[in-house]
Amino acid sequence: MSQELPQARSRSVSVDDTGVRRQLADGSEESVTWAELSSVVIRVIPEGPWQEDVFLMLAGANGNGTAIPSGDPAADAVIERLQTLPGFDNDKFVEAMTTDADEAYVVWKAGSTSN
């Protein structure tokens, strides 16, 4: 049984050409546009395999952002879009997605241009 707080659960995640929006179960919304995206972090926590343990953390330049659970149906679309960002570190992304370490992996920062 999940111990995740009910208000933190996603009701829906949408991805489009503007950005990413996560509607939470309590009715609140988290969002970030692609234009304001400043960093992407893969956060791994030792909660698996029974609870969500990998999150895509998208931070905006203005302090806004959202955390998308990797198991969310929209996560594949988010990942596909993130991998097109100039300087996205795909090797670090693969490392993050295949570990169970309690760690945060910075896979992209605004202004980065090398892989």
Tab-separated table of N, CA, C and O in Angstrom:
chain	number	residue	atom	x	y	z
A	1	MET	N	0.845	-1.177	0.000
A	1	MET	CA	0.000	0.000	0.000
A	1	MET	C	0.891	1.242	0.000
A	1	MET	O	1.872	1.310	0.715
A	2	SER	N	0.527	2.226	-0.788
A	2	SER	CA	1.307	3.454	-0.910
A	2	SER	C	1.155	4.317	0.327
A	2	SER	O	0.078	4.435	0.882
A	3	GLN	N	2.257	4.918	0.750
A	3	GLN	CA	2.219	5.848	1.866
A	3	GLN	C	2.309	7.289	1.370
A	3	GLN	O	2.451	8.202	2.160
A	4	GLU	N	2.240	7.467	0.054
A	4	GLU	CA	2.314	8.798	-0.535
A	4	GLU	C	1.110	9.613	-0.065
A	4	GLU	O	0.003	9.100	0.043
A	5	LEU	N	1.344	10.878	0.236
A	5	LEU	CA	0.253	11.739	0.678
A	5	LEU	C	-0.780	11.887	-0.429
A	5	LEU	O	-0.422	12.114	-1.582
A	6	PRO	N	-2.065	11.796	-0.122
A	6	PRO	CA	-3.096	11.890	-1.152
A	6	PRO	C	-3.021	13.178	-1.951
A	6	PRO	O	-3.230	13.176	-3.147
A	7	GLN	N	-2.686	14.311	-1.299
A	7	GLN	CA	-2.637	15.577	-2.021
A	7	GLN	C	-1.458	15.637	-2.992
A	7	GLN	O	-1.439	16.467	-3.887
A	8	ALA	N	-0.466	14.759	-2.843
A	8	ALA	CA	0.705	14.767	-3.716
A	8	ALA	C	0.508	13.869	-4.939
A	8	ALA	O	1.295	13.914	-5.863
A	9	ARG	N	-0.533	13.074	-4.948
A	9	ARG	CA	-0.765	12.177	-6.075
A	9	ARG	C	-1.231	12.946	-7.300
A	9	ARG	O	-2.009	13.877	-7.203
A	10	SER	N	-0.761	12.491	-8.451
A	10	SER	CA	-1.178	13.115	-9.710
A	10	SER	C	-2.590	12.683	-10.055
A	10	SER	O	-2.946	11.525	-9.895
A	11	ARG	N	-3.361	13.640	-10.524
A	11	ARG	CA	-4.642	13.317	-11.125
A	11	ARG	C	-4.446	13.194	-12.618
A	11	ARG	O	-5.024	12.333	-13.256
A	12	SER	N	-3.592	14.070	-13.165
A	12	SER	CA	-3.254	13.980	-14.584
A	12	SER	C	-1.998	14.781	-14.872
A	12	SER	O	-1.691	15.741	-14.181
A	13	VAL	N	-1.279	14.351	-15.889
A	13	VAL	CA	-0.101	15.061	-16.371
A	13	VAL	C	-0.314	15.284	-17.855
A	13	VAL	O	-0.694	14.359	-18.574
A	14	SER	N	-0.081	16.512	-18.310
A	14	SER	CA	-0.193	16.782	-19.741
A	14	SER	C	1.101	17.406	-20.238
A	14	SER	O	1.739	18.194	-19.550
A	15	VAL	N	1.479	17.002	-21.450
A	15	VAL	CA	2.695	17.471	-22.101
A	15	VAL	C	2.300	17.976	-23.474
A	15	VAL	O	1.578	17.296	-24.202
A	16	ASP	N	2.756	19.192	-23.815
A	16	ASP	CA	2.492	19.720	-25.160
A	16	ASP	C	3.639	20.604	-25.584
A	16	ASP	O	4.686	20.632	-24.922
A	17	ASP	N	3.476	21.332	-26.667
A	17	ASP	CA	4.541	22.184	-27.175
A	17	ASP	C	4.833	23.374	-26.265
A	17	ASP	O	5.882	24.000	-26.393
A	18	THR	N	3.931	23.673	-25.335
A	18	THR	CA	4.126	24.777	-24.396
A	18	THR	C	4.931	24.345	-23.177
A	18	THR	O	5.803	25.063	-22.720
A	19	GLY	N	4.627	23.162	-22.645
A	19	GLY	CA	5.313	22.695	-21.448
A	19	GLY	C	4.644	21.492	-20.827
A	19	GLY	O	3.988	20.706	-21.509
A	20	VAL	N	4.800	21.377	-19.498
A	20	VAL	CA	4.279	20.241	-18.741
A	20	VAL	C	3.419	20.779	-17.605
A	20	VAL	O	3.814	21.709	-16.905
A	21	ARG	N	2.240	20.178	-17.424
A	21	ARG	CA	1.339	20.530	-16.335
A	21	ARG	C	0.953	19.259	-15.595
A	21	ARG	O	0.603	18.260	-16.214
A	22	ARG	N	1.016	19.334	-14.268
A	22	ARG	CA	0.620	18.202	-13.427
A	22	ARG	C	-0.506	18.657	-12.516
A	22	ARG	O	-0.336	19.556	-11.693
A	23	GLN	N	-1.654	18.083	-12.711
A	23	GLN	CA	-2.822	18.365	-11.873
A	23	GLN	C	-2.771	17.398	-10.697
A	23	GLN	O	-2.695	16.186	-10.890
A	24	LEU	N	-2.787	17.923	-9.478
A	24	LEU	CA	-2.713	17.088	-8.287
A	24	LEU	C	-4.107	16.717	-7.790
A	24	LEU	O	-5.093	17.367	-8.126
A	25	ALA	N	-4.163	15.663	-6.999
A	25	ALA	CA	-5.436	15.155	-6.499
A	25	ALA	C	-6.193	16.197	-5.682
A	25	ALA	O	-7.418	16.174	-5.639
A	26	ASP	N	-5.472	17.132	-5.042
A	26	ASP	CA	-6.153	18.145	-4.232
A	26	ASP	C	-6.651	19.325	-5.062
A	26	ASP	O	-7.162	20.295	-4.530
A	27	GLY	N	-6.467	19.244	-6.409
A	27	GLY	CA	-6.944	20.296	-7.291
A	27	GLY	C	-5.888	21.335	-7.646
A	27	GLY	O	-6.089	22.147	-8.543
A	28	SER	N	-4.764	21.333	-6.950
A	28	SER	CA	-3.707	22.293	-7.277
A	28	SER	C	-2.958	21.837	-8.533
A	28	SER	O	-3.123	20.699	-8.988
A	29	GLU	N	-2.160	22.735	-9.088
A	29	GLU	CA	-1.445	22.441	-10.324
A	29	GLU	C	0.005	22.872	-10.219
A	29	GLU	O	0.306	23.911	-9.629
A	30	GLU	N	0.896	22.062	-10.772
A	30	GLU	CA	2.302	22.395	-10.933
A	30	GLU	C	2.558	22.462	-12.423
A	30	GLU	O	2.023	21.660	-13.181
A	31	SER	N	3.396	23.417	-12.856
A	31	SER	CA	3.677	23.493	-14.286
A	31	SER	C	4.989	24.208	-14.550
A	31	SER	O	5.498	24.936	-13.706
A	32	VAL	N	5.509	23.959	-15.741
A	32	VAL	CA	6.694	24.652	-16.226
A	32	VAL	C	6.603	24.666	-17.748
A	32	VAL	O	6.162	23.684	-18.354
A	33	THR	N	6.945	25.791	-18.341
A	33	THR	CA	6.967	25.854	-19.803
A	33	THR	C	8.358	25.476	-20.277
A	33	THR	O	9.346	25.594	-19.531
A	34	TRP	N	8.449	25.029	-21.528
A	34	TRP	CA	9.756	24.680	-22.093
A	34	TRP	C	10.640	25.918	-22.149
A	34	TRP	O	11.841	25.833	-21.906
A	35	ALA	N	10.057	27.073	-22.427
A	35	ALA	CA	10.832	28.315	-22.549
A	35	ALA	C	11.485	28.722	-21.232
A	35	ALA	O	12.571	29.298	-21.230
A	36	GLU	N	10.827	28.433	-20.095
A	36	GLU	CA	11.371	28.844	-18.805
A	36	GLU	C	12.126	27.723	-18.085
A	36	GLU	O	12.674	27.943	-17.009
A	37	LEU	N	12.185	26.545	-18.676
A	37	LEU	CA	12.868	25.410	-18.049
A	37	LEU	C	14.332	25.759	-17.807
A	37	LEU	O	15.035	26.215	-18.702
A	38	SER	N	14.795	25.580	-16.555
A	38	SER	CA	16.179	25.922	-16.221
A	38	SER	C	17.017	24.709	-15.848
A	38	SER	O	18.233	24.738	-15.984
A	39	SER	N	16.388	23.634	-15.370
A	39	SER	CA	17.144	22.417	-15.056
A	39	SER	C	16.216	21.205	-14.992
A	39	SER	O	15.014	21.335	-14.746
A	40	VAL	N	16.836	20.036	-15.214
A	40	VAL	CA	16.131	18.766	-15.126
A	40	VAL	C	16.965	17.850	-14.245
A	40	VAL	O	18.155	17.644	-14.489
A	41	VAL	N	16.333	17.327	-13.211
A	41	VAL	CA	16.994	16.432	-12.267
A	41	VAL	C	16.180	15.150	-12.182
A	41	VAL	O	14.947	15.197	-12.103
A	42	ILE	N	16.857	14.023	-12.209
A	42	ILE	CA	16.199	12.741	-11.962
A	42	ILE	C	16.451	12.420	-10.498
A	42	ILE	O	17.590	12.283	-10.066
A	43	ARG	N	15.382	12.335	-9.717
A	43	ARG	CA	15.494	12.077	-8.274
A	43	ARG	C	15.093	10.632	-8.011
A	43	ARG	O	13.975	10.220	-8.333
A	44	VAL	N	16.035	9.884	-7.452
A	44	VAL	CA	15.802	8.483	-7.111
A	44	VAL	C	15.731	8.393	-5.598
A	44	VAL	O	16.612	8.896	-4.897
A	45	ILE	N	14.668	7.775	-5.087
A	45	ILE	CA	14.522	7.571	-3.645
A	45	ILE	C	14.330	6.083	-3.388
A	45	ILE	O	13.783	5.370	-4.222
A	46	PRO	N	14.791	5.591	-2.242
A	46	PRO	CA	14.735	4.153	-1.962
A	46	PRO	C	13.354	3.693	-1.483
A	46	PRO	O	13.209	3.194	-0.386
A	47	GLU	N	12.346	3.870	-2.306
A	47	GLU	CA	10.979	3.495	-1.937
A	47	GLU	C	10.475	2.286	-2.717
A	47	GLU	O	9.497	1.677	-2.340
A	48	GLY	N	11.098	1.984	-3.866
A	48	GLY	CA	10.639	0.894	-4.719
A	48	GLY	C	10.848	-0.448	-4.059
A	48	GLY	O	11.508	-0.560	-3.043
A	49	PRO	N	10.268	-1.508	-4.564
A	49	PRO	CA	9.489	-1.515	-5.790
A	49	PRO	C	7.999	-1.264	-5.593
A	49	PRO	O	7.252	-1.217	-6.551
A	50	TRP	N	7.547	-1.067	-4.364
A	50	TRP	CA	6.105	-0.961	-4.129
A	50	TRP	C	5.579	0.448	-4.230
A	50	TRP	O	4.377	0.663	-4.314
A	51	GLN	N	6.463	1.425	-4.189
A	51	GLN	CA	6.051	2.829	-4.319
A	51	GLN	C	6.872	3.474	-5.421
A	51	GLN	O	7.934	2.994	-5.787
A	52	GLU	N	6.376	4.578	-5.936
A	52	GLU	CA	7.111	5.318	-6.956
A	52	GLU	C	8.454	5.733	-6.373
A	52	GLU	O	8.517	6.260	-5.271
A	53	ASP	N	9.542	5.486	-7.116
A	53	ASP	CA	10.865	5.792	-6.575
A	53	ASP	C	11.751	6.617	-7.497
A	53	ASP	O	12.879	6.947	-7.143
A	54	VAL	N	11.253	6.975	-8.689
A	54	VAL	CA	12.015	7.809	-9.609
A	54	VAL	C	11.109	8.945	-10.089
A	54	VAL	O	9.992	8.701	-10.543
A	55	PHE	N	11.619	10.177	-9.969
A	55	PHE	CA	10.841	11.350	-10.353
A	55	PHE	C	11.644	12.219	-11.306
A	55	PHE	O	12.847	12.395	-11.134
A	56	LEU	N	10.977	12.758	-12.299
A	56	LEU	CA	11.563	13.718	-13.221
A	56	LEU	C	11.257	15.090	-12.655
A	56	LEU	O	10.104	15.512	-12.623
A	57	MET	N	12.276	15.775	-12.170
A	57	MET	CA	12.101	17.077	-11.530
A	57	MET	C	12.431	18.161	-12.554
A	57	MET	O	13.580	18.280	-12.981
A	58	LEU	N	11.429	18.933	-12.957
A	58	LEU	CA	11.599	19.993	-13.951
A	58	LEU	C	11.471	21.333	-13.248
A	58	LEU	O	10.416	21.642	-12.688
A	59	ALA	N	12.546	22.114	-13.253
A	59	ALA	CA	12.565	23.402	-12.550
A	59	ALA	C	12.546	24.548	-13.541
A	59	ALA	O	13.268	24.533	-14.537
A	60	GLY	N	11.722	25.543	-13.239
A	60	GLY	CA	11.654	26.749	-14.051
A	60	GLY	C	12.531	27.841	-13.480
A	60	GLY	O	12.899	27.819	-12.303
A	61	ALA	N	12.880	28.800	-14.305
A	61	ALA	CA	13.752	29.903	-13.898
A	61	ALA	C	13.141	30.766	-12.802
A	61	ALA	O	13.850	31.434	-12.069
A	62	ASN	N	11.820	30.755	-12.672
A	62	ASN	CA	11.130	31.599	-11.686
A	62	ASN	C	10.777	30.860	-10.404
A	62	ASN	O	9.924	31.308	-9.657
A	63	GLY	N	11.395	29.703	-10.179
A	63	GLY	CA	11.125	28.942	-8.968
A	63	GLY	C	9.945	27.997	-9.090
A	63	GLY	O	9.640	27.261	-8.155
A	64	ASN	N	9.275	28.009	-10.220
A	64	ASN	CA	8.172	27.080	-10.425
A	64	ASN	C	8.725	25.772	-10.981
A	64	ASN	O	9.910	25.652	-11.256
A	65	GLY	N	7.875	24.800	-11.137
A	65	GLY	CA	8.297	23.530	-11.701
A	65	GLY	C	7.326	22.433	-11.335
A	65	GLY	O	6.252	22.691	-10.778
A	66	THR	N	7.722	21.209	-11.646
A	66	THR	CA	6.884	20.068	-11.329
A	66	THR	C	7.734	18.819	-11.208
A	66	THR	O	8.854	18.769	-11.709
A	67	ALA	N	7.198	17.833	-10.519
A	67	ALA	CA	7.841	16.529	-10.365
A	67	ALA	C	6.922	15.488	-10.984
A	67	ALA	O	5.780	15.335	-10.550
A	68	ILE	N	7.417	14.807	-12.007
A	68	ILE	CA	6.619	13.801	-12.694
A	68	ILE	C	7.109	12.417	-12.283
A	68	ILE	O	8.283	12.087	-12.500
A	69	PRO	N	6.240	11.595	-11.691
A	69	PRO	CA	6.657	10.224	-11.381
A	69	PRO	C	6.981	9.475	-12.677
A	69	PRO	O	6.255	9.596	-13.661
A	70	SER	N	8.075	8.724	-12.692
A	70	SER	CA	8.480	8.037	-13.921
A	70	SER	C	7.461	7.000	-14.362
A	70	SER	O	7.426	6.637	-15.533
A	71	GLY	N	6.620	6.551	-13.458
A	71	GLY	CA	5.597	5.571	-13.800
A	71	GLY	C	4.319	6.184	-14.356
A	71	GLY	O	3.412	5.465	-14.763
A	72	ASP	N	4.233	7.507	-14.392
A	72	ASP	CA	3.044	8.166	-14.928
A	72	ASP	C	2.936	7.896	-16.418
A	72	ASP	O	3.950	7.875	-17.121
A	73	PRO	N	1.725	7.694	-16.938
A	73	PRO	CA	1.561	7.441	-18.371
A	73	PRO	C	2.160	8.525	-19.270
A	73	PRO	O	2.565	8.246	-20.390
A	74	ALA	N	2.244	9.758	-18.795
A	74	ALA	CA	2.793	10.852	-19.606
A	74	ALA	C	4.314	10.951	-19.518
A	74	ALA	O	4.929	11.725	-20.255
A	75	ALA	N	4.948	10.163	-18.644
A	75	ALA	CA	6.397	10.272	-18.447
A	75	ALA	C	7.177	10.001	-19.726
A	75	ALA	O	8.182	10.667	-19.989
A	76	ASP	N	6.741	9.052	-20.535
A	76	ASP	CA	7.457	8.755	-21.781
A	76	ASP	C	7.490	9.970	-22.701
A	76	ASP	O	8.514	10.272	-23.310
A	77	ALA	N	6.374	10.695	-22.791
A	77	ALA	CA	6.320	11.888	-23.635
A	77	ALA	C	7.228	12.984	-23.071
A	77	ALA	O	7.877	13.708	-23.826
A	78	VAL	N	7.281	13.104	-21.758
A	78	VAL	CA	8.159	14.088	-21.124
A	78	VAL	C	9.617	13.729	-21.421
A	78	VAL	O	10.403	14.578	-21.844
A	79	ILE	N	9.977	12.474	-21.233
A	79	ILE	CA	11.351	12.020	-21.467
A	79	ILE	C	11.738	12.236	-22.925
A	79	ILE	O	12.838	12.730	-23.210
A	80	GLU	N	10.848	11.902	-23.830
A	80	GLU	CA	11.129	12.081	-25.256
A	80	GLU	C	11.451	13.548	-25.557
A	80	GLU	O	12.396	13.857	-26.282
A	81	ARG	N	10.688	14.443	-24.989
A	81	ARG	CA	10.921	15.877	-25.216
A	81	ARG	C	12.222	16.334	-24.553
A	81	ARG	O	12.999	17.083	-25.131
A	82	LEU	N	12.476	15.870	-23.326
A	82	LEU	CA	13.691	16.260	-22.612
A	82	LEU	C	14.949	15.834	-23.365
A	82	LEU	O	15.936	16.564	-23.400
A	83	GLN	N	14.902	14.673	-23.976
A	83	GLN	CA	16.082	14.156	-24.673
A	83	GLN	C	16.430	14.967	-25.920
A	83	GLN	O	17.515	14.791	-26.464
A	84	THR	N	15.558	15.872	-26.343
A	84	THR	CA	15.870	16.745	-27.479
A	84	THR	C	16.527	18.053	-27.041
A	84	THR	O	16.951	18.834	-27.890
A	85	LEU	N	16.613	18.292	-25.732
A	85	LEU	CA	17.216	19.526	-25.232
A	85	LEU	C	18.715	19.532	-25.535
A	85	LEU	O	19.395	18.518	-25.316
A	86	PRO	N	19.248	20.647	-26.029
A	86	PRO	CA	20.688	20.716	-26.305
A	86	PRO	C	21.485	20.555	-25.009
A	86	PRO	O	21.212	21.225	-24.020
A	87	GLY	N	22.413	19.611	-25.008
A	87	GLY	CA	23.228	19.369	-23.826
A	87	GLY	C	22.638	18.369	-22.855
A	87	GLY	O	23.204	18.137	-21.787
A	88	PHE	N	21.498	17.747	-23.190
A	88	PHE	CA	20.896	16.739	-22.309
A	88	PHE	C	21.885	15.589	-22.136
A	88	PHE	O	22.406	15.043	-23.113
A	89	ASP	N	22.173	15.206	-20.896
A	89	ASP	CA	23.145	14.149	-20.599
A	89	ASP	C	22.431	12.798	-20.558
A	89	ASP	O	21.987	12.352	-19.505
A	90	ASN	N	22.356	12.159	-21.722
A	90	ASN	CA	21.630	10.894	-21.823
A	90	ASN	C	22.324	9.780	-21.042
A	90	ASN	O	21.654	8.920	-20.479
A	91	ASP	N	23.648	9.803	-20.971
A	91	ASP	CA	24.368	8.778	-20.195
A	91	ASP	C	24.003	8.861	-18.720
A	91	ASP	O	23.747	7.847	-18.068
A	92	LYS	N	23.972	10.074	-18.188
A	92	LYS	CA	23.597	10.261	-16.778
A	92	LYS	C	22.126	9.897	-16.564
A	92	LYS	O	21.756	9.343	-15.530
A	93	PHE	N	21.291	10.195	-17.562
A	93	PHE	CA	19.873	9.838	-17.483
A	93	PHE	C	19.718	8.316	-17.373
A	93	PHE	O	18.982	7.821	-16.513
A	94	VAL	N	20.421	7.575	-18.222
A	94	VAL	CA	20.353	6.106	-18.185
A	94	VAL	C	20.852	5.592	-16.839
A	94	VAL	O	20.244	4.706	-16.231
A	95	GLU	N	21.936	6.166	-16.337
A	95	GLU	CA	22.458	5.778	-15.030
A	95	GLU	C	21.397	5.989	-13.942
A	95	GLU	O	21.164	5.116	-13.103
A	96	ALA	N	20.754	7.141	-13.967
A	96	ALA	CA	19.733	7.458	-12.963
A	96	ALA	C	18.549	6.507	-13.039
A	96	ALA	O	17.999	6.101	-12.010
A	97	MET	N	18.152	6.164	-14.244
A	97	MET	CA	16.965	5.323	-14.421
A	97	MET	C	17.237	3.854	-14.120
A	97	MET	O	16.300	3.061	-14.020
A	98	THR	N	18.510	3.482	-13.945
A	98	THR	CA	18.833	2.071	-13.717
A	98	THR	C	19.491	1.830	-12.368
A	98	THR	O	20.079	0.779	-12.150
A	99	THR	N	19.389	2.790	-11.452
A	99	THR	CA	19.999	2.632	-10.138
A	99	THR	C	18.924	2.620	-9.062
A	99	THR	O	17.795	3.029	-9.296
A	100	ASP	N	19.298	2.145	-7.891
A	100	ASP	CA	18.395	2.248	-6.747
A	100	ASP	C	19.031	3.111	-5.651
A	100	ASP	O	18.591	3.129	-4.524
A	101	ALA	N	20.080	3.848	-6.026
A	101	ALA	CA	20.756	4.737	-5.077
A	101	ALA	C	19.849	5.907	-4.716
A	101	ALA	O	19.085	6.389	-5.544
A	102	ASP	N	19.950	6.366	-3.488
A	102	ASP	CA	19.206	7.531	-3.018
A	102	ASP	C	19.989	8.757	-3.467
A	102	ASP	O	20.883	9.222	-2.770
A	103	GLU	N	19.676	9.255	-4.667
A	103	GLU	CA	20.504	10.294	-5.254
A	103	GLU	C	19.707	11.152	-6.228
A	103	GLU	O	18.667	10.743	-6.727
A	104	ALA	N	20.232	12.340	-6.495
A	104	ALA	CA	19.665	13.240	-7.498
A	104	ALA	C	20.692	13.388	-8.617
A	104	ALA	O	21.870	13.633	-8.359
A	105	TYR	N	20.257	13.225	-9.854
A	105	TYR	CA	21.125	13.291	-11.023
A	105	TYR	C	20.716	14.484	-11.883
A	105	TYR	O	19.609	14.501	-12.419
A	106	VAL	N	21.596	15.457	-12.005
A	106	VAL	CA	21.329	16.603	-12.875
A	106	VAL	C	21.637	16.148	-14.299
A	106	VAL	O	22.776	15.824	-14.624
A	107	VAL	N	20.600	16.104	-15.141
A	107	VAL	CA	20.785	15.627	-16.511
A	107	VAL	C	20.727	16.757	-17.540
A	107	VAL	O	21.054	16.555	-18.703
A	108	TRP	N	20.334	17.947	-17.093
A	108	TRP	CA	20.301	19.093	-18.003
A	108	TRP	C	20.205	20.387	-17.217
A	108	TRP	O	19.514	20.447	-16.198
A	109	LYS	N	20.915	21.405	-17.693
A	109	LYS	CA	20.806	22.777	-17.172
A	109	LYS	C	20.745	23.722	-18.339
A	109	LYS	O	21.411	23.502	-19.352
A	110	ALA	N	19.977	24.771	-18.208
A	110	ALA	CA	19.892	25.781	-19.254
A	110	ALA	C	21.282	26.298	-19.575
A	110	ALA	O	22.081	26.519	-18.679
A	111	GLY	N	21.552	26.443	-20.858
A	111	GLY	CA	22.841	26.940	-21.277
A	111	GLY	C	23.874	25.862	-21.534
A	111	GLY	O	24.936	26.146	-22.067
A	112	SER	N	23.565	24.609	-21.145
A	112	SER	CA	24.518	23.527	-21.405
A	112	SER	C	24.435	23.154	-22.891
A	112	SER	O	23.378	23.170	-23.477
A	113	THR	N	25.576	22.842	-23.470
A	113	THR	CA	25.585	22.545	-24.907
A	113	THR	C	26.304	21.256	-25.251
A	113	THR	O	26.284	20.842	-26.392
A	114	SER	N	26.947	20.604	-24.298
A	114	SER	CA	27.661	19.359	-24.634
A	114	SER	C	27.012	18.179	-23.959
A	114	SER	O	26.382	18.290	-22.926
A	115	ASN	N	27.159	17.012	-24.573
A	115	ASN	CA	26.628	15.769	-23.994
A	115	ASN	C	27.708	15.022	-23.266
A	115	ASN	O	28.791	14.924	-23.605
